[in-house]
Coordinates of C-alpha atoms in Angstrom, one line a residue:
M1101 CA -3.8 12.2 -25.1
V1102 CA -5.6 12.8 -21.7
G1103 CA -6.8 10.7 -19.1
P1104 CA -6.9 9.5 -15.5
C1105 CA -4.2 8.0 -13.7
R1106 CA -5.2 4.1 -13.3
R1107 CA -4.0 4.3 -9.9
C1108 CA -4.9 7.3 -8.1
G1109 CA -7.5 8.6 -10.9
T1110 CA -5.9 12.1 -11.3
I1111 CA -6.0 13.6 -14.9
V1112 CA -2.8 13.5 -16.7
C1113 CA -1.7 14.3 -19.7
R1114 CA 0.9 12.3 -21.8
N1115 CA 3.8 14.7 -20.8
C1116 CA 2.6 14.1 -16.8
A1117 CA 2.6 10.5 -17.0
I1118 CA 5.4 8.1 -16.4
K1119 CA 7.0 6.2 -19.3
P1120 CA 6.0 2.8 -19.9
P1121 CA 8.1 0.3 -18.5
A1122 CA 9.7 -2.4 -20.7
Q1123 CA 7.6 -5.1 -21.6
I1124 CA 9.9 -7.5 -19.9
V1125 CA 9.4 -6.2 -16.6
L1126 CA 5.4 -6.7 -16.8
R1127 CA 5.8 -10.4 -14.7
D1128 CA 7.3 -8.3 -11.7
R1129 CA 4.3 -6.4 -11.2
H1130 CA 2.4 -9.4 -10.1
R1131 CA 1.3 -9.5 -6.0
R1132 CA 0.4 -13.0 -4.3
L1133 CA -2.9 -13.0 -3.1
C1134 CA -4.2 -15.0 -0.3
T1135 CA -6.8 -18.0 -0.6
K1136 CA -9.8 -15.9 0.3
C1137 CA -9.0 -13.3 -2.0
V1138 CA -8.1 -16.2 -4.4
K1139 CA -11.6 -17.8 -4.0
A1140 CA -14.0 -14.4 -3.3
P1141 CA -16.0 -13.5 -6.4
L1142 CA -14.2 -11.6 -9.0
G1143 CA -16.7 -8.1 -8.2
Q1144 CA -15.5 -8.1 -4.8
L1145 CA -11.8 -7.2 -5.4
V1146 CA -12.6 -4.1 -7.7
K1147 CA -13.9 -0.2 -6.8
P1148 CA -16.4 0.3 -6.9
P1149 CA -17.6 -3.5 -5.9
M1150 CA -19.9 -5.6 -9.1
R1151 CA -22.5 -8.2 -8.7
P1152 CA -21.1 -12.0 -9.1
E1153 CA -22.9 -12.1 -12.1
V1154 CA -21.3 -9.3 -14.0
R1155 CA -19.5 -10.8 -16.9
I1156 CA -15.5 -10.2 -17.6
D1157 CA -15.6 -9.4 -21.0
S1158 CA -18.3 -6.4 -19.7
D1159 CA -17.0 -2.6 -20.2
D1160 CA -17.4 -2.0 -16.6
M1161 CA -15.4 -5.2 -15.7
Q1162 CA -12.3 -4.3 -18.3
R1163 CA -12.5 -0.8 -16.8
A1164 CA -11.7 -2.0 -13.0
I1165 CA -9.0 -4.6 -14.0
C1166 CA -5.7 -4.3 -14.5
Q1167 CA -4.8 -3.5 -18.2
C1168 CA -1.1 -2.8 -17.8
G1169 CA -0.6 -6.1 -20.1
S1170 CA -2.9 -4.9 -22.8
S1171 CA -3.6 -1.4 -23.1
G1172 CA -0.3 -0.1 -21.4
V1173 CA 0.6 1.4 -18.3
W1174 CA -0.7 5.0 -17.7
L1175 CA 0.3 6.5 -14.3
C1176 CA 0.6 9.7 -13.3
F1177 CA 4.2 10.7 -12.0
P1178 CA 3.8 10.1 -8.4
C1179 CA 2.4 7.0 -8.5
G1180 CA 4.8 5.4 -11.3
R1181 CA 8.3 6.5 -9.9
S1182 CA 8.7 4.6 -7.1
I1183 CA 7.1 1.0 -8.9
R1184 CA 10.3 -0.7 -9.9
N1185 CA 11.5 0.0 -6.4
E1186 CA 8.6 -1.9 -5.0
D1187 CA 8.9 -4.6 -7.4
N1188 CA 12.9 -5.0 -6.3
T1189 CA 11.8 -5.1 -2.9
Y1190 CA 9.2 -7.7 -3.4
Q1191 CA 11.4 -10.2 -5.9
S1192 CA 13.9 -9.5 -3.2
V1193 CA 11.2 -10.9 -0.4
W1194 CA 10.2 -13.8 -2.1
K1195 CA 13.9 -14.9 -3.1
W1196 CA 15.4 -14.9 0.5
R1197 CA 12.4 -16.7 1.8
N1198 CA 13.0 -19.5 -1.2
Q1199 CA 16.6 -20.1 0.5
Y1200 CA 15.2 -21.4 3.9
T1201 CA 12.7 -24.4 4.4
D1202 CA 10.0 -25.0 6.8
V1203 CA 12.3 -27.9 8.7
L1204 CA 15.7 -26.9 10.5
S1205 CA 17.3 -29.2 12.1
G1206 CA 14.3 -31.3 12.8
L1207 CA 11.7 -28.5 14.0
G1208 CA 9.6 -26.6 12.6
T1209 CA 11.2 -23.1 12.0
G1210 CA 7.3 -21.5 11.6
I1211 CA 8.1 -19.7 8.3
G1212 CA 4.8 -18.7 6.4
D1213 CA 2.6 -19.0 9.8
G1214 CA 0.6 -16.6 11.8
D1215 CA 2.2 -13.3 11.2
R1216 CA 5.6 -14.5 9.9
G1217 CA 4.3 -15.1 6.0
V1218 CA 4.1 -12.9 3.4
Q1219 CA 0.5 -10.9 3.4
C1220 CA -1.8 -10.6 0.8
G1221 CA -1.1 -8.0 -2.3
R1222 CA -4.4 -6.4 -0.9
N1223 CA -2.7 -5.6 2.3
S1224 CA -5.8 -3.9 4.6
Q1225 CA -8.1 -4.1 2.3
C1226 CA -7.8 -8.0 2.2
C1227 CA -10.6 -10.2 2.7
G1228 CA -8.9 -12.2 5.4
A1229 CA -7.7 -8.8 7.0
R1230 CA -6.8 -8.5 10.9
E1231 CA -6.1 -6.4 13.4
V1232 CA -2.6 -7.2 14.8
E1233 CA -0.2 -5.0 17.0
Q1234 CA 2.7 -3.6 15.2
E1235 CA 6.1 -2.4 16.3
T1236 CA 8.0 -0.3 14.1
D1237 CA 10.6 2.3 14.2
Y1238 CA 9.3 6.2 15.5
D1239 CA 11.8 7.6 12.9
A1240 CA 11.4 5.3 9.9
E1241 CA 7.8 6.1 10.7
A1242 CA 8.2 9.5 10.6
A1243 CA 10.2 9.9 7.6
R1244 CA 7.5 7.4 6.1
E1245 CA 4.7 10.3 7.1
A1246 CA 6.7 13.1 5.8
A1247 CA 7.0 11.3 2.1
D1248 CA 3.5 10.5 1.9
Q1249 CA 2.8 14.2 2.9
Q1250 CA 5.3 14.9 0.1
L1251 CA 3.4 12.9 -2.6
Q1252 CA -0.5 14.2 -2.2
Q1253 CA 1.1 17.4 -2.4
D1254 CA 2.4 16.5 -5.8
R1255 CA -0.6 15.0 -6.6
L1256 CA -2.3 18.5 -6.0
R1257 CA 0.1 20.2 -7.7
A1258 CA -0.3 17.6 -10.9
G1259 CA -3.9 18.1 -10.6
L1260 CA -4.2 22.2 -9.7
G1261 CA -2.1 23.5 -12.1
S1262 CA -4.0 25.9 -13.3
R1263 CA -4.5 27.0 -9.9
S1264 CA -1.3 28.5 -9.5
G1265 CA -2.3 32.1 -9.5
S1266 CA -4.8 31.7 -6.7
S1267 CA -2.9 29.4 -4.8
A1268 CA -0.3 32.0 -4.9
S1269 CA -2.2 34.7 -3.4
T1270 CA -3.1 32.6 -0.6
S1271 CA -0.1 31.9 0.6
T1272 CA 0.6 35.7 0.5
M1273 CA -2.2 36.2 2.3
A1274 CA -1.3 33.8 5.1
S1275 CA 2.4 34.6 5.5
G1276 CA 0.8 38.5 6.1
L1277 CA -1.7 37.2 8.7
S1278 CA 1.3 35.6 10.2
A1279 CA 3.5 38.3 10.2
A1280 CA 0.5 40.4 11.3
S1281 CA 0.2 37.9 14.6
N1282 CA 4.0 37.9 15.3
A1283 CA 3.9 41.4 15.7
S1284 CA 0.8 41.2 18.5
L1285 CA 2.7 39.1 20.2
S1286 CA 6.1 41.1 20.4
S1287 CA 4.3 44.2 21.5
L1288 CA 2.6 42.5 24.1
A1289 CA 6.0 40.7 25.4
S1290 CA 7.1 44.4 25.4
N1291 CA 4.2 46.0 27.3
A1292 CA 4.7 43.0 29.9
T1293 CA 8.3 43.8 30.6
G1294 CA 8.6 44.7 34.3
G1295 CA 12.3 45.2 34.4
S1296 CA 13.7 41.7 34.3
G1297 CA 13.7 39.0 31.7
S1298 CA 11.7 37.1 33.9
N1299 CA 8.7 38.9 33.6
T1300 CA 8.3 39.1 30.1
L1301 CA 5.5 36.8 28.6
G1302 CA 7.6 34.2 27.5
G1303 CA 8.7 33.9 31.2
L1304 CA 5.9 34.2 32.7
L1305 CA 4.8 31.2 30.1
S1306 CA 7.9 29.2 30.8
S1307 CA 8.0 29.5 34.5
G1308 CA 4.0 28.8 35.2
S1309 CA 2.7 26.9 37.9
D1310 CA 2.9 23.1 39.3
H1311 CA -0.9 22.7 38.8
M1312 CA -1.4 24.3 35.4
R1313 CA 1.6 22.5 33.4
R1314 CA 0.1 19.6 31.3
T1315 CA -0.3 16.3 32.4
P1316 CA 2.1 14.2 30.3
S1317 CA 0.6 11.9 27.0
P1318 CA 1.7 8.5 25.6
A1319 CA 1.6 10.4 22.6
M1320 CA 4.5 13.0 23.6
K1321 CA 6.6 10.9 25.6
V1322 CA 7.5 7.2 26.4
G1323 CA 5.1 5.0 27.6
Y1324 CA 2.8 2.3 26.4
V1325 CA 2.3 3.7 22.4
R1326 CA 5.7 4.9 22.4
H1327 CA 8.6 3.5 24.2
E1328 CA 12.3 3.4 24.2
V1329 CA 14.4 0.4 23.4
E1330 CA 18.3 -0.6 23.6
G1331 CA 19.4 -1.2 20.1
I1332 CA 22.7 -2.3 18.5
G1333 CA 25.9 -0.9 20.1
G1334 CA 23.4 0.8 23.0
V1335 CA 21.9 3.0 21.2
M1336 CA 19.1 4.3 22.6
K1337 CA 15.7 4.2 20.3
K1338 CA 11.7 4.8 20.2
I1339 CA 9.9 2.5 18.8
S1340 CA 5.9 3.0 18.3
V1341 CA 3.1 0.8 18.7
K1342 CA 0.2 0.5 16.8
R1343 CA -2.7 -1.5 16.1
V1344 CA -3.0 -2.0 12.4
K1345 CA -5.3 -3.8 9.7
V1346 CA -2.7 -6.4 7.6
G1347 CA -3.7 -9.0 5.1
A1348 CA -3.7 -12.5 5.8
C1349 CA -0.2 -14.8 5.1
V1350 CA -0.5 -15.7 1.1
P1351 CA 0.4 -19.6 0.5
E1352 CA 3.7 -20.9 -0.6
W1353 CA 4.5 -23.9 -2.6
D1354 CA 7.4 -26.5 -2.5
E1355 CA 7.5 -27.0 -6.2
E1356 CA 8.6 -22.8 -6.0
R1357 CA 11.0 -23.2 -3.4
L1358 CA 13.1 -26.6 -5.5
K1359 CA 13.2 -25.0 -8.6
G1360 CA 13.8 -21.1 -7.5
E1361 CA 10.9 -19.8 -9.4
V1362 CA 9.0 -16.7 -8.1
L1363 CA 5.5 -16.0 -8.5
G1364 CA 5.1 -18.8 -10.8
R1365 CA 1.8 -19.6 -11.0
E1366 CA 0.8 -15.5 -11.0
V1367 CA 3.3 -15.2 -14.2
Q1368 CA 1.8 -17.7 -15.8
G1369 CA -1.9 -16.8 -15.3
K1370 CA -2.7 -19.9 -13.7
R1371 CA -3.2 -18.3 -10.4
R1372 CA -5.3 -14.9 -10.0
S1373 CA -3.2 -11.9 -8.5
W1374 CA -2.6 -8.5 -7.9
C1375 CA -0.9 -5.3 -9.7
G1376 CA 1.7 -3.9 -7.5
W1377 CA 1.2 -0.9 -10.1
C1378 CA -2.0 0.4 -10.9
S1379 CA -3.5 -1.8 -7.6
R1380 CA -6.0 -4.0 -9.5
V1381 CA -7.0 -7.9 -9.7
I1382 CA -5.4 -9.5 -12.5
P1383 CA -7.6 -12.4 -13.3
A1384 CA -6.4 -15.8 -13.9
Q1385 CA -7.0 -18.3 -16.6
G1386 CA -9.8 -20.2 -14.6
D1387 CA -11.5 -16.8 -13.9
Y1388 CA -12.0 -16.7 -17.9
E1389 CA -13.2 -20.2 -18.5
L1390 CA -15.5 -20.8 -15.6
D1391 CA -17.2 -16.5 -17.2
R1392 CA -17.4 -18.3 -20.6
H1393 CA -19.2 -21.7 -18.9
G1394 CA -21.6 -19.5 -16.9
T1395 CA -20.3 -20.2 -13.5
S1396 CA -18.2 -17.9 -10.8
D1397 CA -17.5 -20.9 -8.3
W1398 CA -13.6 -20.3 -8.3
K1399 CA -11.9 -23.0 -5.8
D1400 CA -8.3 -23.8 -6.4
E1401 CA -6.3 -24.5 -9.3
D1402 CA -6.5 -28.7 -8.7
S1403 CA -10.2 -28.3 -9.1
I1404 CA -9.7 -26.2 -12.0
S1405 CA -7.5 -28.1 -13.7
S1406 CA -9.8 -31.2 -12.8
W1407 CA -12.8 -29.5 -14.1
R1408 CA -11.0 -28.7 -17.6
G1409 CA -9.7 -31.9 -17.6
K1410 CA -13.5 -32.9 -17.6
N1411 CA -15.0 -30.8 -20.2
K1412 CA -12.1 -31.7 -22.6
G1413 CA -13.1 -35.4 -22.4
K1414 CA -16.8 -34.0 -22.5
G1415 CA -15.8 -32.5 -25.8
K1416 CA -14.2 -35.9 -27.2
E1417 CA -17.0 -37.4 -26.8
A1418 CA -19.0 -35.3 -28.5
A1419 CA -17.3 -35.1 -31.3

């Protein structure tokens, strides 16, 4: 059995795909969406975007939305090996936030407002995304970039396994060229030697005049983009400042905090959500009801409930 990965699109076989998680952990894949993404037409949240009149039960829309709960999970190993860790991290964030209230000693703490709330599940692709300055640990960012590069390499190995022979010949050619270039540089350095070590090519390059030295840039040394701060215990650490696009903050409800529920509306299907496994939208029950009645005007949960009650009353009167 061969098919594309539901997350990255890489063609993988059954042996290269991850083992499907248990049915009991399907509820952990939900990510809460912001208000704009919930009210947006369903076709705007899929790739490629579709027109608002496209029905949910159509083949194109069914291929674009999440099918992890019905058709099963089909992910390649690079995409699926970290989904459980991501689920645990996301659940821990909500459990931690449920322990705090919006009011502390009569003063508003601001939890859930501005940039302090939980971001939309679509992250930078959110309908209400905005650019903000974000400070990150430089060492952690470098490690994250290395992990991303390793993930891309794993995907290339999974997708180009049949071209291993050509890649081996390419690497051999590259190693030969690098050896030849090193030999030529060493011979040039030996010819430039005038009797003392300072006259070698390396010495000439290192002892250049001041006017030939490169001007320091913020990317290489401490500056606005990268600066040093004093951490815990007096340890100096480097902080990287970037302008990144982040999603809007998602809403929170008091009843979830009182009951200790985590994403209760998304798990029950009352609210549209985002799948953290396949990165696709999970339609709500209201989406299917509105689609059956030929409308795509999604407002909120309260309006959907009142609209559903009115339709039930009309059905009883007609009966």
